[in-house]
Amino acid sequence: MKLDNQKDENSNFWIAYADLMAGLLFVFILLVGAIVVKYVLTQSDLKLLKGDIEAQEQALKLNSIELSKRENAIKEFMQKLESEKNKNLALEEINSIFNEKLEELNLALQNAGDALDDVDRLNLELNTTLQNKDELIASLQESISKKDKDYGLLLSDLNSTKERIKSLSGIRLKVITTLKEKLGNSIKIDMDSGAISLPSSVLFDTNSFALKDSARFDLRRTLSTYFDILLSDEIRPNIDRITIEGHTDSVGNYLYNLELSQKRAYEVMKFIYSFYKNPELQKYLIASGRSFNDLIYKDGKEDNDASRRIEIKFSISNKAAMKEIEQILEQNNR
């Protein structure tokens, strides 16, 4: 059960890790998309402004042509005036025609000046628009740079925590290897979890929870070695719990077997405290009855002898690593 919980925790971590990476990638894509959209809009605005300026320049050219025509008309008028003078035309008629032409010329010059003012105004608007677009692009680039930096820090923290979690697996493997070396083949050791299994038939009589005298010597020797390894200075800081579990077969009702398994586990615990005097042990050691919740099967059938057993198992603490992950996620969400 403990191993399954640890596998679920590892699975949940990788799922959370994958979700986080996907979320950061999505934010990065959104920012890049925003820059592209702003750039396209800027290009569109520039094209419109350029079109307006070209139209004003075309109007100015037309005004210049019109002005040139007016000048030619004035020249023609002066030539006509000379001609009319020669014909003795009245001076008032000449002045009237001259003033009329002069007024038309002034109006044309005024229109040309207005056109130049429009061109200056459009140039000012264009420069202002370009400046605003540049500031927006610079702001987006700064935001993306900050996100890249935050992502790098987050990735570094996650990699560090991942290495810490990997080291926990290495500690478990080291403990199991050491137990195997010290205990040899004298006792059954689960190479995946490091749990040791003690047959109930060796420890107790049928339907009894009193520990056999014949089992005490070997049990004391085995458990002394077991606890010496787990409570060593190198291993103990990583131990979360040491559990003595009592198990029965499925013969009889559940509550009877639950009480019997609990009493047997407690009896083993009392025996351990009778000879193992390290005060650190009480911080970790607990006793639990499992009844027939965890039967052992052989060839598809319940193995009654194997099911009746005492298991002593340990769990490695991953609380520090999980706390680091929570702190990293909290900092990223601020």
Short mmCIF file of C-alpha atoms in Angstrom, two decimals, residues 13 17 20-21 24 147-165 321 324-325 327-329 331-332:
data_model
loop_
_atom_site.label_atom_id
_atom_site.label_comp_id
_atom_site.label_asym_id
_atom_site.label_seq_id
_atom_site.Cartn_x
_atom_site.Cartn_y
_atom_site.Cartn_z
CA PHE A 13 4.09 15.09 -9.64
CA TYR A 17 5.00 19.05 -13.99
CA LEU A 20 2.98 23.43 -15.77
CA MET A 21 5.24 23.12 -18.80
CA LEU A 24 4.14 28.13 -19.71
CA LYS A 147 8.94 35.49 -18.72
CA ASP A 148 11.96 33.68 -20.20
CA LYS A 149 14.00 34.53 -17.09
CA ASP A 150 11.21 33.38 -14.75
CA TYR A 151 10.83 30.17 -16.74
CA GLY A 152 14.56 29.47 -16.48
CA LEU A 153 14.53 29.94 -12.71
CA LEU A 154 11.44 27.73 -12.35
CA LEU A 155 12.98 25.01 -14.50
CA SER A 156 16.19 25.13 -12.45
CA ASP A 157 14.23 24.79 -9.19
CA LEU A 158 12.17 21.89 -10.54
CA ASN A 159 15.27 20.07 -11.79
CA SER A 160 16.88 20.48 -8.36
CA THR A 161 13.78 19.07 -6.64
CA LYS A 162 13.58 16.23 -9.15
CA GLU A 163 17.14 15.27 -8.32
CA ARG A 164 16.23 15.28 -4.62
CA ILE A 165 13.31 12.91 -5.29
CA ALA A 321 10.85 17.50 -1.57
CA GLU A 324 9.89 22.49 -2.14
CA ILE A 325 7.61 21.74 -5.11
CA GLN A 327 6.83 26.56 -2.71
CA ILE A 328 8.01 26.69 -6.34
CA LEU A 329 4.43 26.48 -7.63
CA GLN A 331 6.03 31.53 -6.27
CA ASN A 332 5.16 30.97 -9.94
#
